[in-house]
């Protein structure tokens, strides 16, 4: 009898009583084999989490899937990888299951299907955001400001009214925050993670540290992860840092800018030597280097270890970030010319598109992964006791 | 790229021993050609299934606790082999093992503390981060980077000697036959356990029921060719490392996961429903390696390890789920044993426990002497009654790790001839010469140490000889 035949799956999809997905069944089969083997224990948090269990239910497997960084180490190091009859490919299986959890825990649930054909969805969102912006202009304003030169404080708002900007940004971003929060809570619940867990035993600190430093992309010994072959490298970690911290800096830039406008009554555009522009430019740089590097790595990465099915989601999100950053710099460079109006609309179009699709984009991996890390450190602390 | 007709140093076999040899020789200035029978995906022989190696160390290292002196190491090996070894050579190997870790680290191999469930090895064995396949990958990357010419699908079918020296090897490469000559050769092609016909010559039909835990490529072709040409042999052909593994395992390459670790918490019966050995004789890691042979001695080479629901969490989870039933009769039917016989065996066992219950407290962490009294054979530790359904059973077969029959070598890893002289250009490392150290028995982690120590020495010696 081979292992394939004896994968006893008693997993029942709790939410909608569907039959378990292929990825879920496969993840259970592999988790049982890994639990008997344990050779990969030093690579990342997934294996220590496996060895804490003897059986794996649906939630356990979703948890494991979101602990995984897809670094590929356990594929190349697996003596049971194809062509072995056990045919183990944990990175790919967990990648597919991970994408399924994004869909399952999305809010509203119906919108979870947006994770399929995500590339197309993002493209549509971009177009939609631009149409919205333009039509808000055409409806409420004279169209000439778009193509004329504007200088000095409040110049942006001569192209698109302050109210329109606030209304669009406020609603789309507000909705994104709510949707993300609901998903976060749903995933915490599924993983039986409570506030008490998060705030005891330094769980929050440890999880934040691991997330902030991408600890588990270090391969267990600082050697990094795999992309095109069996060699290790830290490039992915560096590019991801550039992107993630770039994202954070841009977010900060926007927050500082809002603060300037509302509390200090200093109107954008801000001078080149000003906190929002410096933060935004640094962040923007990260958002160019990071996504470009990650796209390059995706292209050269061994297709065996990634989920081809959900590759569109990855590319779409990276490209969107890249577009935001590039148009942001163009806007900065040409803001005193008559091209400013069009550039502003294009830049804002990308930004609003990002807000619109945030809860249905690759962005959510940060959320679920963080929950998984919380659970991991909680479990580690609980077993030590 | 085709295999050249000549190499400075020819290495046969691309497992740990072969790669250590190839890297050492190339680094010492030789042009090395390495021939490996398997394809690229299945490369790494038995070495890809390993997880650690045993090294002496006088102080704690980053991943090893305390110290492990040369004397302790030697004592451990003397105990398991019962002195059946080349002691000076073993002492030499132990001494050499002290410098292995940094040498291997330079090839990009990473070490980690002992894995969960292997605490007993934390001061003797250095674990490879990611296991043997990760080690092998790092070795191949290093070998390629420094210019070793590696050929997959290249099976060496015979060795041609002249006056006790290597002349050439016959190779079949993707169906094409050719010969290759070399100034020196290093044999690192493993044991012969995967060669069914040879195993049957030694064991008879019993070998039909052996499962090979590692690579199907270790056919012993090179070994056979050498032993037929006046090369001195070590260890007897039936000596090998054999453990009891799940009878449902793949015929080859099932590796580590097929082991069954519940034997000391169970009773083990043969197909006639009878017990045949003290399951609780000693801690499991110390008895692990005798059960392959014990099962091989049973009718049809099969046995069954039976536990009840009290102990299900006390051992490493096996890869195949147990078969289970709510009564011993039902369980007997699952494994085609006469129900009345199995029931009688279990009842006898349970009755032999009753009297002693007060004196010994069950404790899996110590030799608890929770035992049977007046039973043949006795179970001397961890004997709990089997009376809490459901009952579980794991079927067992002998799993062969590797054979010990090999070529005799000296401390330069030079192959010795029957007249005792050292061949001037033939070296051997790894499984193919493990019998020099392991005449019988086994200590976890010795296989990889033998490969790394003698591989390194063979590579350096072979390259050095070129310069003479
Ligand atoms: C499941 C398992 C777990 C183990 N765990 C450990 C452990 O944790 N620690 C430890 O020390 N030891 C362990 N061992 C033992 C260890 O694997 C061996 O002792 C060691 O790998 C031998 O290394 P080697 O290079 O001599 O042989 P191998 O690694 O087997 O390499 C021999 C190579 O030669 C090739 N070859 C054979 N014949 C030919 C030919 N005619 N032409 C060309 N190529 C040929 C084979 O394809 C193979 O790649 C384990 C073994 C198994 C099976
Ligand atoms: S991925 Fe393979 S090598 Fe790693 S723990 Fe699982 S079975 Fe073992
Ligand atoms: S791919 Fe990397 S992160 Fe994911 S389970 Fe394997 S080793 Fe861990």
PDB file of N, CA and C in Angstrom, chain B residues 314-379:
ATOM      1  N   UNK B 314       3.331   7.797  22.761  1.00  0.00           N
ATOM      2  CA  UNK B 314       4.647   7.745  23.395  1.00  0.00           C
ATOM      3  C   UNK B 314       5.808   7.497  22.465  1.00  0.00           C
ATOM      4  N   UNK B 315       5.542   7.454  21.187  1.00  0.00           N
ATOM      5  CA  UNK B 315       6.654   7.215  20.257  1.00  0.00           C
ATOM      6  C   UNK B 315       6.480   8.129  19.060  1.00  0.00           C
ATOM      7  N   UNK B 316       7.535   8.261  18.283  1.00  0.00           N
ATOM      8  CA  UNK B 316       7.482   9.114  17.094  1.00  0.00           C
ATOM      9  C   UNK B 316       6.379   8.614  16.158  1.00  0.00           C
ATOM     10  N   UNK B 317       5.586   9.526  15.599  1.00  0.00           N
ATOM     11  CA  UNK B 317       4.496   9.065  14.741  1.00  0.00           C
ATOM     12  C   UNK B 317       5.038   8.347  13.508  1.00  0.00           C
ATOM     13  N   UNK B 318       4.547   7.143  13.228  1.00  0.00           N
ATOM     14  CA  UNK B 318       5.009   6.426  12.042  1.00  0.00           C
ATOM     15  C   UNK B 318       4.327   6.973  10.778  1.00  0.00           C
ATOM     16  N   UNK B 319       4.869   6.638   9.626  1.00  0.00           N
ATOM     17  CA  UNK B 319       4.353   7.228   8.394  1.00  0.00           C
ATOM     18  C   UNK B 319       3.038   6.588   7.945  1.00  0.00           C
ATOM     19  N   UNK B 320       2.897   5.304   8.187  1.00  0.00           N
ATOM     20  CA  UNK B 320       1.651   4.639   7.797  1.00  0.00           C
ATOM     21  C   UNK B 320       0.747   4.521   9.016  1.00  0.00           C
ATOM     22  N   UNK B 321      -0.541   4.765   8.845  1.00  0.00           N
ATOM     23  CA  UNK B 321      -1.426   4.635  10.003  1.00  0.00           C
ATOM     24  C   UNK B 321      -1.498   3.179  10.460  1.00  0.00           C
ATOM     25  N   UNK B 322      -1.748   2.997  11.757  1.00  0.00           N
ATOM     26  CA  UNK B 322      -1.872   1.635  12.267  1.00  0.00           C
ATOM     27  C   UNK B 322      -3.170   1.023  11.750  1.00  0.00           C
ATOM     28  N   UNK B 323      -3.214  -0.313  11.804  1.00  0.00           N
ATOM     29  CA  UNK B 323      -4.504  -0.971  11.606  1.00  0.00           C
ATOM     30  C   UNK B 323      -5.100  -1.096  12.996  1.00  0.00           C
ATOM     31  N   UNK B 324      -6.402  -0.906  13.128  1.00  0.00           N
ATOM     32  CA  UNK B 324      -6.952  -0.964  14.475  1.00  0.00           C
ATOM     33  C   UNK B 324      -8.248  -1.753  14.579  1.00  0.00           C
ATOM     34  N   UNK B 325      -8.527  -2.232  15.797  1.00  0.00           N
ATOM     35  CA  UNK B 325      -9.728  -3.010  16.036  1.00  0.00           C
ATOM     36  C   UNK B 325     -10.103  -2.879  17.511  1.00  0.00           C
ATOM     37  N   UNK B 326     -11.343  -3.216  17.805  1.00  0.00           N
ATOM     38  CA  UNK B 326     -11.811  -3.058  19.186  1.00  0.00           C
ATOM     39  C   UNK B 326     -11.632  -4.300  20.053  1.00  0.00           C
ATOM     40  N   UNK B 327     -11.224  -5.395  19.415  1.00  0.00           N
ATOM     41  CA  UNK B 327     -10.916  -6.573  20.224  1.00  0.00           C
ATOM     42  C   UNK B 327      -9.711  -7.265  19.616  1.00  0.00           C
ATOM     43  N   UNK B 328      -9.077  -8.101  20.429  1.00  0.00           N
ATOM     44  CA  UNK B 328      -7.902  -8.821  19.933  1.00  0.00           C
ATOM     45  C   UNK B 328      -8.301  -9.787  18.814  1.00  0.00           C
ATOM     46  N   UNK B 329      -9.498 -10.377  18.929  1.00  0.00           N
ATOM     47  CA  UNK B 329      -9.959 -11.295  17.870  1.00  0.00           C
ATOM     48  C   UNK B 329     -10.035 -10.585  16.521  1.00  0.00           C
ATOM     49  N   UNK B 330     -10.676  -9.429  16.563  1.00  0.00           N
ATOM     50  CA  UNK B 330     -10.794  -8.660  15.309  1.00  0.00           C
ATOM     51  C   UNK B 330      -9.425  -8.284  14.768  1.00  0.00           C
ATOM     52  N   UNK B 331      -8.556  -7.872  15.688  1.00  0.00           N
ATOM     53  CA  UNK B 331      -7.212  -7.464  15.287  1.00  0.00           C
ATOM     54  C   UNK B 331      -6.503  -8.639  14.608  1.00  0.00           C
ATOM     55  N   UNK B 332      -6.667  -9.826  15.190  1.00  0.00           N
ATOM     56  CA  UNK B 332      -6.030 -11.029  14.638  1.00  0.00           C
ATOM     57  C   UNK B 332      -6.481 -11.253  13.200  1.00  0.00           C
ATOM     58  N   UNK B 333      -7.767 -11.003  12.956  1.00  0.00           N
ATOM     59  CA  UNK B 333      -8.267 -11.208  11.594  1.00  0.00           C
ATOM     60  C   UNK B 333      -7.634 -10.233  10.604  1.00  0.00           C
ATOM     61  N   UNK B 334      -7.396  -9.033  11.063  1.00  0.00           N
ATOM     62  CA  UNK B 334      -6.776  -8.036  10.174  1.00  0.00           C
ATOM     63  C   UNK B 334      -5.411  -8.491   9.687  1.00  0.00           C
ATOM     64  N   UNK B 335      -4.705  -9.248  10.521  1.00  0.00           N
ATOM     65  CA  UNK B 335      -3.346  -9.646  10.157  1.00  0.00           C
ATOM     66  C   UNK B 335      -3.257 -11.144   9.904  1.00  0.00           C
ATOM     67  N   UNK B 336      -4.422 -11.745   9.684  1.00  0.00           N
ATOM     68  CA  UNK B 336      -4.490 -13.162   9.300  1.00  0.00           C
ATOM     69  C   UNK B 336      -3.769 -14.091  10.285  1.00  0.00           C
ATOM     70  N   UNK B 337      -3.980 -13.822  11.559  1.00  0.00           N
ATOM     71  CA  UNK B 337      -3.477 -14.747  12.584  1.00  0.00           C
ATOM     72  C   UNK B 337      -4.706 -15.407  13.195  1.00  0.00           C
ATOM     73  N   UNK B 338      -4.597 -16.674  13.560  1.00  0.00           N
ATOM     74  CA  UNK B 338      -5.702 -17.397  14.177  1.00  0.00           C
ATOM     75  C   UNK B 338      -6.114 -16.641  15.459  1.00  0.00           C
ATOM     76  N   UNK B 339      -7.374 -16.134  15.511  1.00  0.00           N
ATOM     77  CA  UNK B 339      -7.788 -15.294  16.643  1.00  0.00           C
ATOM     78  C   UNK B 339      -7.560 -15.945  18.009  1.00  0.00           C
ATOM     79  N   UNK B 340      -7.828 -17.241  18.114  1.00  0.00           N
ATOM     80  CA  UNK B 340      -7.684 -17.873  19.434  1.00  0.00           C
ATOM     81  C   UNK B 340      -6.220 -17.887  19.879  1.00  0.00           C
ATOM     82  N   UNK B 341      -5.314 -18.022  18.902  1.00  0.00           N
ATOM     83  CA  UNK B 341      -3.893 -18.062  19.236  1.00  0.00           C
ATOM     84  C   UNK B 341      -3.418 -16.700  19.735  1.00  0.00           C
ATOM     85  N   UNK B 342      -3.819 -15.663  19.007  1.00  0.00           N
ATOM     86  CA  UNK B 342      -3.375 -14.325  19.402  1.00  0.00           C
ATOM     87  C   UNK B 342      -3.980 -13.950  20.757  1.00  0.00           C
ATOM     88  N   UNK B 343      -5.256 -14.299  20.941  1.00  0.00           N
ATOM     89  CA  UNK B 343      -5.896 -14.005  22.225  1.00  0.00           C
ATOM     90  C   UNK B 343      -5.141 -14.714  23.355  1.00  0.00           C
ATOM     91  N   UNK B 344      -4.757 -15.955  23.114  1.00  0.00           N
ATOM     92  CA  UNK B 344      -4.033 -16.703  24.144  1.00  0.00           C
ATOM     93  C   UNK B 344      -2.698 -16.022  24.461  1.00  0.00           C
ATOM     94  N   UNK B 345      -1.994 -15.580  23.410  1.00  0.00           N
ATOM     95  CA  UNK B 345      -0.701 -14.909  23.622  1.00  0.00           C
ATOM     96  C   UNK B 345      -0.881 -13.651  24.483  1.00  0.00           C
ATOM     97  N   UNK B 346      -1.896 -12.847  24.128  1.00  0.00           N
ATOM     98  CA  UNK B 346      -2.120 -11.595  24.859  1.00  0.00           C
ATOM     99  C   UNK B 346      -2.545 -11.894  26.300  1.00  0.00           C
ATOM    100  N   UNK B 347      -3.424 -12.882  26.460  1.00  0.00           N
ATOM    101  CA  UNK B 347      -3.890 -13.213  27.804  1.00  0.00           C
ATOM    102  C   UNK B 347      -2.731 -13.700  28.679  1.00  0.00           C
ATOM    103  N   UNK B 348      -1.925 -14.579  28.110  1.00  0.00           N
ATOM    104  CA  UNK B 348      -0.753 -15.077  28.860  1.00  0.00           C
ATOM    105  C   UNK B 348       0.151 -13.940  29.299  1.00  0.00           C
ATOM    106  N   UNK B 349       0.360 -13.035  28.358  1.00  0.00           N
ATOM    107  CA  UNK B 349       1.208 -11.880  28.644  1.00  0.00           C
ATOM    108  C   UNK B 349       0.583 -11.046  29.759  1.00  0.00           C
ATOM    109  N   UNK B 350      -0.681 -10.733  29.622  1.00  0.00           N
ATOM    110  CA  UNK B 350      -1.353  -9.917  30.637  1.00  0.00           C
ATOM    111  C   UNK B 350      -1.314 -10.600  32.011  1.00  0.00           C
ATOM    112  N   UNK B 351      -1.506 -11.915  32.011  1.00  0.00           N
ATOM    113  CA  UNK B 351      -1.508 -12.638  33.287  1.00  0.00           C
ATOM    114  C   UNK B 351      -0.125 -12.651  33.941  1.00  0.00           C
ATOM    115  N   UNK B 352       0.883 -12.634  33.094  1.00  0.00           N
ATOM    116  CA  UNK B 352       2.247 -12.659  33.640  1.00  0.00           C
ATOM    117  C   UNK B 352       2.614 -11.329  34.288  1.00  0.00           C
ATOM    118  N   UNK B 353       1.781 -10.315  34.086  1.00  0.00           N
ATOM    119  CA  UNK B 353       2.049  -9.002  34.652  1.00  0.00           C
ATOM    120  C   UNK B 353       1.401  -8.802  36.001  1.00  0.00           C
ATOM    121  N   UNK B 354       0.231  -9.409  36.156  1.00  0.00           N
ATOM    122  CA  UNK B 354      -0.649  -9.089  37.274  1.00  0.00           C
ATOM    123  C   UNK B 354       0.077  -9.052  38.616  1.00  0.00           C
ATOM    124  N   UNK B 355       0.883 -10.079  38.888  1.00  0.00           N
ATOM    125  CA  UNK B 355       1.474 -10.228  40.216  1.00  0.00           C
ATOM    126  C   UNK B 355       2.424  -9.078  40.558  1.00  0.00           C
ATOM    127  N   UNK B 356       3.073  -8.542  39.500  1.00  0.00           N
ATOM    128  CA  UNK B 356       4.159  -7.597  39.767  1.00  0.00           C
ATOM    129  C   UNK B 356       3.715  -6.134  39.795  1.00  0.00           C
ATOM    130  N   UNK B 357       2.455  -5.933  39.619  1.00  0.00           N
ATOM    131  CA  UNK B 357       1.949  -4.579  39.378  1.00  0.00           C
ATOM    132  C   UNK B 357       2.311  -3.576  40.478  1.00  0.00           C
ATOM    133  N   UNK B 358       2.330  -4.050  41.692  1.00  0.00           N
ATOM    134  CA  UNK B 358       2.564  -3.113  42.809  1.00  0.00           C
ATOM    135  C   UNK B 358       4.023  -2.642  42.882  1.00  0.00           C
ATOM    136  N   UNK B 359       4.930  -3.524  42.516  1.00  0.00           N
ATOM    137  CA  UNK B 359       6.338  -3.206  42.767  1.00  0.00           C
ATOM    138  C   UNK B 359       6.933  -2.190  41.796  1.00  0.00           C
ATOM    139  N   UNK B 360       6.562  -2.248  40.520  1.00  0.00           N
ATOM    140  CA  UNK B 360       7.198  -1.343  39.566  1.00  0.00           C
ATOM    141  C   UNK B 360       6.195  -0.376  38.958  1.00  0.00           C
ATOM    142  N   UNK B 361       6.644   0.865  38.859  1.00  0.00           N
ATOM    143  CA  UNK B 361       5.798   1.918  38.300  1.00  0.00           C
ATOM    144  C   UNK B 361       6.215   2.145  36.849  1.00  0.00           C
ATOM    145  N   UNK B 362       5.254   2.100  35.947  1.00  0.00           N
ATOM    146  CA  UNK B 362       5.558   2.305  34.533  1.00  0.00           C
ATOM    147  C   UNK B 362       6.143   3.699  34.299  1.00  0.00           C
ATOM    148  N   UNK B 363       7.281   3.768  33.634  1.00  0.00           N
ATOM    149  CA  UNK B 363       7.897   5.053  33.323  1.00  0.00           C
ATOM    150  C   UNK B 363       8.759   4.923  32.076  1.00  0.00           C
ATOM    151  N   UNK B 364       8.278   5.473  30.978  1.00  0.00           N
ATOM    152  CA  UNK B 364       8.999   5.272  29.707  1.00  0.00           C
ATOM    153  C   UNK B 364      10.379   5.936  29.697  1.00  0.00           C
ATOM    154  N   UNK B 365      10.652   6.833  30.650  1.00  0.00           N
ATOM    155  CA  UNK B 365      11.920   7.565  30.615  1.00  0.00           C
ATOM    156  C   UNK B 365      13.077   6.790  31.249  1.00  0.00           C
ATOM    157  N   UNK B 366      12.757   5.769  32.043  1.00  0.00           N
ATOM    158  CA  UNK B 366      13.818   4.980  32.675  1.00  0.00           C
ATOM    159  C   UNK B 366      13.611   3.492  32.370  1.00  0.00           C
ATOM    160  N   UNK B 367      14.614   2.705  32.664  1.00  0.00           N
ATOM    161  CA  UNK B 367      14.424   1.247  32.598  1.00  0.00           C
ATOM    162  C   UNK B 367      13.567   0.922  33.818  1.00  0.00           C
ATOM    163  N   UNK B 368      12.264   0.860  33.637  1.00  0.00           N
ATOM    164  CA  UNK B 368      11.354   0.890  34.801  1.00  0.00           C
ATOM    165  C   UNK B 368      11.159  -0.470  35.467  1.00  0.00           C
ATOM    166  N   UNK B 369      11.682  -1.512  34.835  1.00  0.00           N
ATOM    167  CA  UNK B 369      11.520  -2.883  35.369  1.00  0.00           C
ATOM    168  C   UNK B 369      10.066  -3.252  35.594  1.00  0.00           C
ATOM    169  N   UNK B 370       9.211  -2.567  34.908  1.00  0.00           N
ATOM    170  CA  UNK B 370       7.803  -2.954  34.893  1.00  0.00           C
ATOM    171  C   UNK B 370       7.761  -4.161  33.946  1.00  0.00           C
ATOM    172  N   UNK B 371       7.712  -5.381  34.493  1.00  0.00           N
ATOM    173  CA  UNK B 371       8.054  -6.554  33.688  1.00  0.00           C
ATOM    174  C   UNK B 371       7.103  -7.728  33.877  1.00  0.00           C
ATOM    175  N   UNK B 372       7.288  -8.690  33.006  1.00  0.00           N
ATOM    176  CA  UNK B 372       6.531  -9.936  33.153  1.00  0.00           C
ATOM    177  C   UNK B 372       7.309 -10.865  34.076  1.00  0.00           C
ATOM    178  N   UNK B 373       6.594 -11.884  34.582  1.00  0.00           N
ATOM    179  CA  UNK B 373       7.253 -12.868  35.435  1.00  0.00           C
ATOM    180  C   UNK B 373       6.829 -14.255  34.960  1.00  0.00           C
ATOM    181  N   UNK B 374       7.836 -15.042  34.624  1.00  0.00           N
ATOM    182  CA  UNK B 374       7.552 -16.425  34.257  1.00  0.00           C
ATOM    183  C   UNK B 374       7.043 -16.616  32.853  1.00  0.00           C
ATOM    184  N   UNK B 375       7.342 -15.682  31.967  1.00  0.00           N
ATOM    185  CA  UNK B 375       6.886 -15.799  30.578  1.00  0.00           C
ATOM    186  C   UNK B 375       8.103 -16.094  29.702  1.00  0.00           C
ATOM    187  N   UNK B 376       7.902 -16.833  28.622  1.00  0.00           N
ATOM    188  CA  UNK B 376       9.005 -17.019  27.674  1.00  0.00           C
ATOM    189  C   UNK B 376       8.566 -16.493  26.319  1.00  0.00           C
ATOM    190  N   UNK B 377       9.315 -15.571  25.774  1.00  0.00           N
ATOM    191  CA  UNK B 377      10.345 -14.764  26.443  1.00  0.00           C
ATOM    192  C   UNK B 377       9.704 -13.716  27.365  1.00  0.00           C
ATOM    193  N   UNK B 378      10.481 -13.259  28.329  1.00  0.00           N
ATOM    194  CA  UNK B 378       9.981 -12.219  29.227  1.00  0.00           C
ATOM    195  C   UNK B 378       9.948 -10.887  28.489  1.00  0.00           C
ATOM    196  N   UNK B 379       9.154  -9.962  29.022  1.00  0.00           N
ATOM    197  CA  UNK B 379       9.325  -8.557  28.630  1.00  0.00           C
ATOM    198  C   UNK B 379       9.792  -7.848  29.898  1.00  0.00           C
TER     199      UNK B 379
END
